[in-house]
XYZ file of C-alpha atoms in Angstrom:
603
model
C -241.692 -78.383 -93.049
C -241.602 -75.802 -95.666
C -245.495 -75.724 -95.462
C -245.477 -73.834 -91.914
C -243.044 -70.368 -93.590
C -245.164 -67.388 -94.044
C -245.840 -66.712 -97.715
C -247.252 -64.141 -99.579
C -250.173 -64.177 -102.309
C -249.338 -61.647 -105.212
C -252.035 -63.171 -107.352
C -254.791 -61.412 -109.553
C -257.481 -63.433 -107.197
C -260.548 -62.068 -105.809
C -259.770 -61.743 -101.851
C -262.533 -64.535 -101.516
C -259.027 -66.461 -102.941
C -259.339 -70.474 -102.251
C -255.858 -69.991 -100.100
C -255.079 -70.418 -104.154
C -252.178 -73.738 -103.280
C -253.997 -75.053 -99.792
C -251.510 -77.276 -98.668
C -251.972 -80.773 -98.220
C -250.945 -80.930 -94.479
C -252.063 -82.576 -91.866
C -255.395 -82.145 -90.608
C -255.462 -84.966 -87.835
C -255.139 -84.710 -84.362
C -251.392 -85.419 -84.057
C -250.451 -83.612 -86.595
C -248.464 -80.589 -84.561
C -247.305 -84.119 -83.168
C -245.905 -85.210 -86.458
C -244.034 -82.450 -87.205
C -242.654 -82.022 -83.784
C -241.092 -85.405 -84.772
C -239.287 -84.288 -87.915
C -237.610 -81.634 -85.851
C -235.422 -84.565 -84.086
C -234.071 -85.840 -87.830
C -231.779 -82.776 -87.565
C -230.699 -83.686 -84.069
C -229.238 -86.463 -83.389
C -226.125 -86.125 -81.473
C -225.149 -86.594 -77.838
C -225.367 -83.800 -75.410
C -222.184 -82.796 -73.892
C -221.428 -82.013 -70.462
C -223.663 -79.676 -68.576
C -224.572 -78.462 -64.700
C -227.310 -76.968 -62.779
C -226.390 -75.774 -58.880
C -229.177 -76.290 -55.806
C -230.084 -73.948 -54.190
C -228.457 -73.760 -50.906
C -231.456 -74.211 -48.870
C -234.001 -76.530 -50.838
C -232.907 -80.107 -49.812
C -229.598 -79.861 -47.260
C -228.086 -82.210 -46.384
C -228.366 -83.881 -49.919
C -225.078 -84.887 -52.197
C -224.871 -82.070 -55.015
C -226.667 -83.738 -57.775
C -225.547 -81.978 -60.592
C -221.375 -81.034 -60.192
C -219.782 -80.730 -63.060
C -216.690 -82.143 -61.994
C -218.974 -85.597 -61.954
C -220.457 -85.599 -65.480
C -221.068 -89.126 -64.859
C -223.508 -88.746 -62.233
C -225.713 -86.260 -63.759
C -228.810 -86.271 -65.192
C -229.244 -83.757 -66.788
C -226.353 -84.304 -68.815
C -227.112 -86.081 -72.419
C -224.983 -89.778 -72.302
C -224.288 -92.002 -74.358
C -226.322 -95.418 -73.661
C -224.145 -98.007 -72.357
C -224.696 -100.388 -75.330
C -221.922 -97.978 -77.308
C -219.687 -98.647 -74.816
C -220.492 -102.450 -74.613
C -220.268 -101.792 -78.400
C -216.614 -100.520 -78.448
C -215.498 -102.796 -76.057
C -216.311 -105.916 -78.443
C -214.222 -104.210 -81.520
C -217.854 -103.585 -83.458
C -218.326 -101.277 -85.582
C -221.939 -101.760 -86.395
C -222.588 -97.720 -87.193
C -220.215 -97.295 -89.755
C -222.711 -97.351 -92.660
C -225.286 -95.284 -90.268
C -225.521 -91.729 -91.805
C -223.258 -89.423 -88.970
C -225.076 -87.487 -86.531
C -225.418 -83.029 -87.333
C -222.731 -81.653 -84.599
C -224.177 -79.505 -82.730
C -223.632 -75.955 -80.705
C -220.625 -77.865 -77.622
C -223.151 -76.987 -74.060
C -220.612 -75.116 -71.474
C -220.288 -75.578 -68.107
C -223.591 -75.379 -66.471
C -225.644 -75.747 -69.866
C -228.410 -77.558 -70.449
C -229.602 -78.343 -73.858
C -233.710 -77.439 -73.861
C -236.296 -77.545 -76.315
C -240.013 -75.895 -76.725
C -242.640 -77.393 -78.486
C -245.434 -74.834 -80.420
C -247.963 -74.856 -83.074
C -246.400 -75.112 -85.440
C -246.380 -72.038 -87.654
C -245.007 -70.259 -84.714
C -241.674 -71.363 -84.526
C -240.299 -68.005 -85.830
C -242.178 -65.804 -82.965
C -240.615 -68.266 -80.050
C -237.048 -68.174 -81.452
C -237.463 -63.964 -80.689
C -238.985 -64.464 -77.675
C -236.263 -66.855 -76.704
C -233.567 -64.520 -77.666
C -235.215 -61.149 -76.380
C -234.142 -59.629 -72.529
C -236.232 -61.643 -70.317
C -235.129 -65.169 -71.530
C -231.760 -64.918 -72.870
C -231.607 -68.094 -73.960
C -228.072 -68.824 -76.310
C -227.871 -71.136 -79.781
C -231.370 -70.904 -80.298
C -232.009 -73.031 -83.544
C -235.370 -72.840 -85.199
C -236.884 -76.607 -85.360
C -240.399 -78.205 -86.924
C -243.140 -77.667 -84.433
C -240.612 -76.076 -81.777
C -237.351 -73.883 -81.062
C -233.911 -75.738 -79.657
C -231.862 -73.273 -76.738
C -228.987 -73.779 -74.601
C -229.140 -71.694 -71.232
C -228.781 -72.354 -67.682
C -231.326 -73.623 -65.233
C -232.468 -69.105 -64.767
C -232.765 -69.477 -68.521
C -235.027 -72.348 -68.231
C -236.635 -70.503 -65.777
C -237.071 -67.174 -67.201
C -238.559 -69.992 -70.278
C -241.370 -70.972 -68.398
C -241.965 -67.445 -66.860
C -242.082 -65.511 -69.412
C -242.951 -67.359 -72.853
C -246.492 -66.632 -74.377
C -246.391 -68.682 -77.775
C -244.493 -71.410 -76.168
C -245.948 -74.853 -74.812
C -243.670 -76.388 -73.011
C -239.919 -76.186 -72.522
C -238.287 -79.967 -72.359
C -235.126 -79.958 -70.357
C -232.942 -82.414 -72.541
C -231.864 -85.779 -69.401
C -230.043 -88.133 -72.038
C -229.662 -89.056 -75.645
C -227.944 -92.180 -77.672
C -227.867 -94.540 -79.628
C -229.794 -97.869 -79.695
C -227.846 -101.136 -79.579
C -229.416 -102.993 -83.038
C -227.729 -106.376 -82.127
C -230.498 -106.472 -79.217
C -234.216 -106.426 -79.924
C -236.194 -103.589 -80.222
C -237.753 -102.629 -77.102
C -234.897 -104.825 -74.790
C -232.751 -101.793 -76.811
C -234.691 -99.146 -74.713
C -234.972 -100.688 -71.717
C -231.187 -100.659 -71.940
C -230.591 -97.249 -72.990
C -233.042 -95.662 -70.614
C -232.185 -97.869 -67.641
C -228.549 -96.371 -67.991
C -228.895 -93.637 -69.023
C -229.148 -91.355 -66.087
C -228.836 -91.842 -62.174
C -232.462 -92.438 -62.146
C -231.780 -92.440 -57.733
C -231.175 -88.784 -57.951
C -233.427 -87.518 -60.745
C -236.392 -89.274 -58.511
C -234.580 -88.763 -55.270
C -234.991 -92.525 -55.267
C -238.244 -93.448 -55.060
C -239.859 -90.005 -53.393
C -240.560 -88.600 -56.012
C -243.950 -90.407 -58.761
C -242.766 -90.175 -63.055
C -244.848 -90.494 -65.565
C -243.694 -91.055 -69.844
C -244.621 -90.320 -72.875
C -242.826 -91.607 -76.103
C -242.864 -91.119 -79.860
C -241.854 -93.079 -82.278
C -241.247 -92.705 -86.282
C -238.740 -94.461 -89.155
C -238.469 -96.884 -86.642
C -238.038 -100.396 -87.733
C -238.072 -102.892 -84.830
C -240.536 -100.777 -82.600
C -243.838 -99.385 -83.481
C -245.694 -99.532 -80.585
C -245.404 -96.112 -78.868
C -247.053 -98.203 -75.691
C -245.138 -101.131 -75.357
C -241.887 -98.509 -75.510
C -243.085 -96.835 -73.204
C -244.060 -99.807 -70.847
C -240.707 -101.029 -71.517
C -238.106 -97.543 -70.812
C -241.138 -97.507 -67.720
C -239.716 -101.270 -66.609
C -236.423 -99.862 -66.856
C -235.999 -96.784 -64.557
C -237.991 -99.304 -62.289
C -235.826 -101.401 -62.130
C -232.635 -99.362 -61.615
C -234.275 -97.486 -58.562
C -235.453 -101.013 -57.605
C -232.016 -102.466 -57.166
C -229.983 -98.935 -56.004
C -233.023 -98.525 -53.092
C -233.532 -102.317 -51.823
C -236.194 -103.411 -53.514
C -238.018 -99.773 -53.139
C -240.311 -99.138 -56.317
C -241.428 -95.523 -57.585
C -244.880 -94.829 -56.113
C -247.829 -94.795 -58.491
C -248.970 -91.159 -59.170
C -251.876 -90.791 -56.981
C -253.629 -89.058 -53.696
C -254.551 -90.319 -50.211
C -258.269 -90.917 -52.044
C -256.257 -93.286 -55.039
C -257.378 -90.709 -57.273
C -255.076 -90.406 -60.915
C -252.963 -86.960 -59.762
C -249.985 -84.953 -62.084
C -246.510 -87.426 -61.942
C -243.743 -85.083 -60.261
C -241.666 -85.870 -63.109
C -243.090 -85.837 -66.065
C -240.671 -87.747 -69.146
C -240.785 -87.154 -72.914
C -239.081 -90.301 -74.416
C -238.135 -89.519 -79.021
C -237.147 -92.933 -80.830
C -236.563 -91.797 -84.177
C -234.502 -94.609 -86.506
C -231.739 -95.740 -83.793
C -231.818 -92.991 -81.982
C -233.125 -92.327 -78.661
C -233.656 -88.920 -76.773
C -235.263 -88.702 -72.950
C -236.205 -85.381 -71.477
C -237.775 -83.893 -68.457
C -240.615 -82.188 -69.428
C -239.970 -78.641 -67.016
C -243.311 -76.868 -67.347
C -245.612 -80.050 -66.163
C -248.588 -78.697 -67.597
C -248.799 -77.013 -70.653
C -247.986 -73.166 -70.672
C -250.824 -71.981 -72.051
C -252.946 -72.636 -69.358
C -251.735 -69.437 -67.318
C -254.288 -70.253 -63.842
C -256.765 -66.996 -64.878
C -259.549 -69.056 -66.135
C -259.164 -71.803 -64.315
C -262.381 -71.365 -62.263
C -264.441 -69.766 -65.231
C -266.286 -72.114 -67.402
C -264.363 -72.245 -71.481
C -265.970 -72.650 -74.135
C -264.987 -76.011 -76.512
C -264.308 -74.100 -79.559
C -261.973 -70.811 -77.775
C -258.941 -70.143 -79.466
C -255.941 -71.318 -76.241
C -254.175 -68.874 -75.080
C -250.615 -69.811 -76.372
C -252.133 -69.799 -80.266
C -253.621 -66.426 -79.443
C -250.324 -65.151 -77.881
C -248.610 -65.998 -81.062
C -251.372 -64.706 -83.235
C -250.895 -61.397 -81.778
C -246.824 -61.664 -82.062
C -247.653 -62.166 -86.088
C -250.192 -58.924 -85.938
C -247.977 -57.271 -84.925
C -249.368 -55.982 -81.844
C -245.759 -56.020 -78.971
C -243.711 -54.246 -82.013
C -246.318 -51.447 -81.617
C -246.259 -51.318 -77.480
C -242.436 -51.322 -77.919
C -242.439 -48.522 -80.239
C -244.528 -46.870 -77.541
C -242.855 -47.155 -75.154
C -239.420 -45.953 -76.528
C -241.040 -43.340 -77.710
C -243.422 -41.846 -74.635
C -240.484 -40.824 -72.893
C -238.930 -38.332 -75.311
C -243.375 -37.830 -75.710
C -245.325 -37.528 -72.956
C -248.367 -36.930 -75.008
C -247.920 -39.636 -78.229
C -250.665 -41.657 -78.288
C -250.557 -45.412 -77.169
C -251.710 -47.964 -79.587
C -255.173 -50.190 -79.267
C -256.006 -53.461 -80.009
C -259.120 -54.097 -81.294
C -260.638 -57.332 -81.709
C -264.232 -56.829 -83.422
C -265.531 -60.790 -82.444
C -263.896 -61.907 -79.195
C -265.952 -64.389 -78.404
C -264.589 -65.547 -74.349
C -262.044 -62.857 -74.790
C -258.577 -65.024 -75.731
C -256.682 -62.664 -77.825
C -258.127 -59.662 -75.725
C -257.097 -60.737 -72.147
C -253.354 -62.292 -74.376
C -253.254 -58.512 -75.566
C -253.940 -56.290 -72.400
C -251.473 -59.047 -70.494
C -248.341 -57.695 -73.251
C -249.027 -53.771 -72.984
C -249.130 -54.187 -69.130
C -245.651 -56.444 -69.149
C -247.408 -59.285 -67.226
C -245.446 -61.813 -67.622
C -248.056 -65.557 -68.594
C -245.934 -67.071 -65.448
C -246.561 -64.411 -62.690
C -250.253 -65.480 -63.411
C -250.100 -69.556 -62.881
C -247.076 -68.872 -60.182
C -249.736 -68.533 -57.720
C -252.448 -70.977 -59.087
C -250.344 -73.760 -59.493
C -246.503 -73.578 -60.263
C -244.766 -75.389 -62.757
C -243.239 -79.161 -62.342
C -239.223 -78.446 -62.130
C -240.251 -77.106 -58.385
C -240.407 -80.534 -57.480
C -237.410 -81.549 -58.714
C -234.138 -82.054 -56.381
C -232.022 -79.446 -58.528
C -234.385 -76.756 -58.038
C -233.220 -73.575 -57.244
C -235.614 -72.056 -55.054
C -233.827 -68.521 -54.707
C -232.796 -68.211 -58.262
C -236.419 -68.894 -59.380
C -237.861 -66.679 -56.573
C -235.833 -64.194 -58.080
C -236.854 -65.141 -61.654
C -240.309 -64.063 -60.294
C -239.727 -60.610 -58.807
C -238.016 -59.219 -61.517
C -240.694 -59.893 -63.538
C -243.082 -59.088 -60.950
C -240.634 -55.536 -61.254
C -241.444 -55.453 -64.715
C -245.120 -55.693 -64.239
C -245.522 -53.111 -61.213
C -243.346 -50.427 -63.210
C -246.010 -50.901 -66.289
C -249.049 -50.591 -64.202
C -247.678 -47.330 -61.704
C -246.653 -45.891 -65.803
C -250.833 -46.280 -66.178
C -252.171 -45.314 -62.643
C -250.439 -42.041 -63.108
C -251.225 -41.336 -66.553
C -253.985 -39.498 -68.126
C -256.412 -42.082 -69.542
C -255.500 -40.465 -72.922
C -252.022 -42.179 -72.264
C -252.970 -45.653 -71.700
C -253.259 -48.614 -73.439
C -257.206 -50.008 -74.247
C -257.857 -53.180 -75.096
C -261.050 -53.338 -77.116
C -263.278 -56.835 -77.503
C -267.331 -57.125 -78.901
C -269.369 -60.130 -79.572
C -272.907 -60.503 -80.232
C -273.017 -63.056 -77.484
C -273.869 -62.028 -73.699
C -271.866 -65.534 -72.447
C -269.126 -64.966 -74.099
C -268.741 -61.043 -73.148
C -269.383 -62.202 -69.649
C -266.374 -64.542 -69.639
C -263.842 -61.958 -71.340
C -265.206 -59.602 -68.924
C -264.028 -62.728 -66.097
C -261.029 -63.952 -67.757
C -260.269 -60.136 -67.905
C -260.358 -59.773 -64.263
C -259.146 -62.891 -63.085
C -255.820 -62.374 -64.949
C -255.674 -58.754 -63.465
C -256.350 -56.294 -66.212
C -259.722 -55.397 -66.019
C -258.706 -51.513 -66.264
C -257.348 -52.243 -69.584
C -259.886 -54.832 -71.698
C -263.294 -52.949 -72.370
C -265.510 -55.795 -73.694
C -268.857 -54.538 -75.417
C -272.230 -56.748 -77.102
C -272.888 -55.973 -80.156
C -273.335 -57.881 -84.055
C -270.244 -56.951 -85.422
C -271.634 -54.680 -88.529
C -273.565 -52.672 -86.022
C -271.068 -51.919 -83.871
C -269.156 -48.396 -83.274
C -265.779 -48.093 -82.042
C -265.430 -44.695 -79.928
C -264.176 -42.172 -81.792
C -260.988 -41.043 -78.874
C -259.744 -43.884 -79.234
C -259.765 -44.559 -83.180
C -257.598 -41.547 -82.814
C -254.805 -44.073 -82.691
C -252.227 -44.117 -85.616
C -251.065 -47.457 -83.730
C -254.564 -50.010 -84.379
C -254.303 -53.456 -84.237
C -256.734 -55.377 -85.290
C -256.787 -58.909 -84.854
C -259.841 -61.742 -84.263
C -261.276 -65.306 -84.809
C -264.229 -65.197 -86.161
C -266.661 -68.400 -86.719
C -265.953 -70.802 -90.027
C -267.682 -73.507 -89.103
C -264.741 -76.094 -87.819
C -263.470 -76.236 -83.770
C -260.277 -74.953 -83.518
C -259.254 -77.446 -80.455
C -260.220 -80.826 -79.094
C -263.757 -81.595 -76.806
C -262.622 -82.757 -73.750
C -262.283 -79.663 -71.773
C -262.310 -80.894 -68.253
C -259.791 -80.544 -65.111
C -256.416 -82.153 -65.315
C -257.200 -83.639 -62.096
C -258.742 -86.688 -63.765
C -256.952 -87.010 -66.387
C -254.066 -89.838 -67.087
C -251.115 -88.321 -66.830
C -248.376 -91.555 -67.496
C -247.499 -94.117 -69.413
C -249.803 -96.315 -70.624
C -249.210 -99.531 -68.909
C -251.957 -101.936 -66.269
C -248.945 -102.304 -63.894
C -249.673 -99.530 -62.345
C -248.064 -100.210 -58.736
C -244.764 -100.028 -59.598
C -244.627 -97.708 -63.308
C -245.928 -94.720 -62.216
C -249.815 -94.535 -63.413
C -251.464 -95.053 -66.780
C -251.137 -93.113 -69.181
C -254.655 -92.172 -71.269
C -252.728 -89.774 -73.739
C -250.510 -92.304 -74.598
C -253.084 -95.438 -76.131
C -252.342 -95.213 -79.420
C -256.371 -95.468 -80.330
C -257.143 -92.475 -77.655
C -254.239 -89.833 -78.794
C -254.784 -86.536 -77.509
C -251.863 -84.588 -78.618
C -253.408 -81.269 -78.734
C -254.905 -81.707 -74.985
C -251.667 -82.543 -73.974
C -249.053 -80.141 -75.761
C -250.812 -76.833 -75.974
C -254.377 -77.471 -76.919
C -257.520 -76.437 -75.705
C -258.884 -73.882 -72.999
C -257.725 -72.947 -69.929
C -260.024 -75.321 -67.936
C -263.285 -75.946 -66.333
C -265.967 -77.433 -67.961
C -267.231 -76.862 -71.830
C -269.977 -73.899 -71.877
C -273.198 -74.736 -72.726
C -274.485 -71.505 -73.742
C -274.583 -71.880 -77.924
C -271.516 -69.326 -78.496
C -269.362 -68.791 -82.052
C -267.885 -72.297 -83.136
C -271.072 -73.811 -82.818
C -271.923 -72.399 -86.138
C -272.958 -74.191 -89.542
C -271.463 -73.055 -92.893
C -274.361 -70.297 -93.602
C -273.722 -68.807 -89.982
C -270.210 -68.757 -90.745
C -269.957 -67.055 -93.952
C -272.364 -64.172 -92.380
C -270.905 -64.149 -89.924
C -267.663 -62.867 -91.963
C -269.708 -60.800 -94.806
C -270.257 -58.469 -91.380
C -267.077 -58.855 -90.273
C -266.426 -57.252 -93.872
C -268.899 -54.168 -93.166
C -267.459 -53.628 -90.370
C -263.580 -53.371 -91.172
C -264.471 -51.326 -94.246
C -266.575 -48.907 -92.389
C -264.347 -48.881 -89.365
C -261.112 -49.396 -90.008
C -259.830 -48.015 -92.670
C -256.650 -47.252 -93.706
C -255.187 -50.269 -91.258
C -254.354 -53.689 -91.750
C -256.429 -56.180 -90.523
C -255.133 -60.047 -89.357
C -257.930 -62.617 -88.820
C -257.487 -66.428 -88.711
C -259.782 -68.996 -90.839
C -259.354 -73.007 -91.181
C -262.093 -72.641 -94.442
C -261.242 -71.185 -97.553
C -264.827 -71.485 -98.932
C -265.826 -69.700 -95.272
C -263.770 -66.284 -96.015
C -264.116 -65.662 -99.009
C -267.461 -64.220 -97.898
C -265.471 -60.771 -96.300
C -264.853 -59.807 -99.699
C -261.185 -58.414 -99.282
C -258.184 -59.994 -100.790
C -255.663 -61.053 -98.533
C -252.364 -59.688 -98.987
C -250.443 -61.997 -96.905
C -250.870 -65.325 -95.575
C -249.483 -66.999 -92.620
C -249.886 -70.680 -92.876
C -250.196 -72.442 -88.840
C -251.279 -75.487 -87.725
C -253.974 -75.192 -84.493
C -255.246 -78.097 -82.870
C -254.675 -80.370 -85.515
C -256.846 -78.098 -88.260
C -254.360 -76.059 -90.764
C -255.865 -72.476 -90.562
C -253.934 -69.361 -92.141
C -254.010 -66.137 -90.551
C -255.050 -64.026 -93.405
C -253.754 -59.756 -93.688
C -256.240 -57.826 -95.488
C -255.300 -54.209 -95.969
C -257.751 -52.246 -95.528
C -258.646 -49.627 -98.332
C -260.302 -46.194 -97.727
C -263.502 -45.412 -98.988
C -263.953 -44.554 -102.088
C -265.281 -40.660 -102.700
C -268.581 -39.803 -103.701
C -269.316 -39.120 -107.317
C -270.562 -35.475 -107.339
C -273.828 -35.143 -108.424
C -274.357 -32.654 -111.562
């Protein structure tokens, strides 16, 4: 989608411009997913062989599941639907007039295809993260609201551990054509039942599963709910046939409460093409874990989106430049991050995690982990090596700060007028293990004076999300313990449970795929986000005062979802980056702040 590309503003309008051409983007809660779907129009072709290796000390004695020499038994390999072979045997050329599937890079032995979902507008950021030395993904290709890549199990583990701006890492199980000679839902049933050996994916019936589907441009299938029902029918029938009548368990605890499934599945149906994934992440990657026991305001920016904004603002680049130069010059001043309206501190904490080289997955590993840790192909040895490598990088940066002078340490500054927000930011920094890097002040932004010693650094990154009258995340912020996590069906006993987010009347895509903040009940104190347009405009005016007084000759990045509010800053944006966050069309505005005008001499 072209509207989610970075654009420059060279117009002669004032800084209070109306975003010039405020694009006609989706502004409903399904916006992120619709753009995600568009990516699959370019990704329709059956994958070739891939393989993964089981850990030697995991589930010993079981048959090796994912040997590349047995491609027909490999549930990670994308396989064509049995309908295709049946049509070939019947000599039917039913697909001659269909558009050919685009060629994709071949998958070599030991590799699989993956797709990382993200907020629209952050695709290039995620692609850069995937190509980093920490992850080393191959064949990285940017799509809409996501990025595809090829890699090993180790690559997938590192992606979950190190990705800051992505929301989920999906592993492709199968891709194939639906049979046009069958009814739409029967063709879905047939594809899902025969695409992979489900008794190996679910270890017969030991693991629970859930499934979510998205359907578009399909003349025979219009109901996501029914598509999920037929897909679950297929999996349960396969397991029943293979295991002597045993059906998969419902994902519930011993008290009967619904819990997350062991193997979350995601299926896309575009035209007559079906693609099936396993969700390796389980919970969205924005749920780092450091807010699991904290109340978070319902209008707060989620962690993945905040990390993406920091990338666009150049904070990681400033850190990398400083790290490379400090090896030659110990006295070089470190960069400073500043969020003058930090709210509950999402951006400040994420900036501090980057500064200390803390992989976000390290925090999460200690607070819940990932879905793939329940799977039969989980290689514990490889995963623990990935965790150990991430821990070594964190320790190395920690030791540098521990033995350095104060002037050589990175500092991340936050400020907010609300005492509740300041308290939340401080507690989040403590839970994330970076309280020594974060300093949070309580002051009205127009009255806040940054400590002069910190302004000596020439490397200053300013990024903030002031109130602009709309909530960028959904109201439902309760813990996932009571949230439905599997496909929508009334047949709980045999279908892995119900799935509230699959209900077409209650689609909660942002909550499922990366929206919202960490956890706990909504914060009851009035915080930024619960403001009317007058209050928001006043906040932007005060922000402008602060930037012009405290940050001359610097660039500031400010998130806005309302051009009528952002004009109150009385500065012209030099660049606008278009983002879709929480179903809202937003802009990250860059303001290049001019030095103060010299005073006229008195005569």
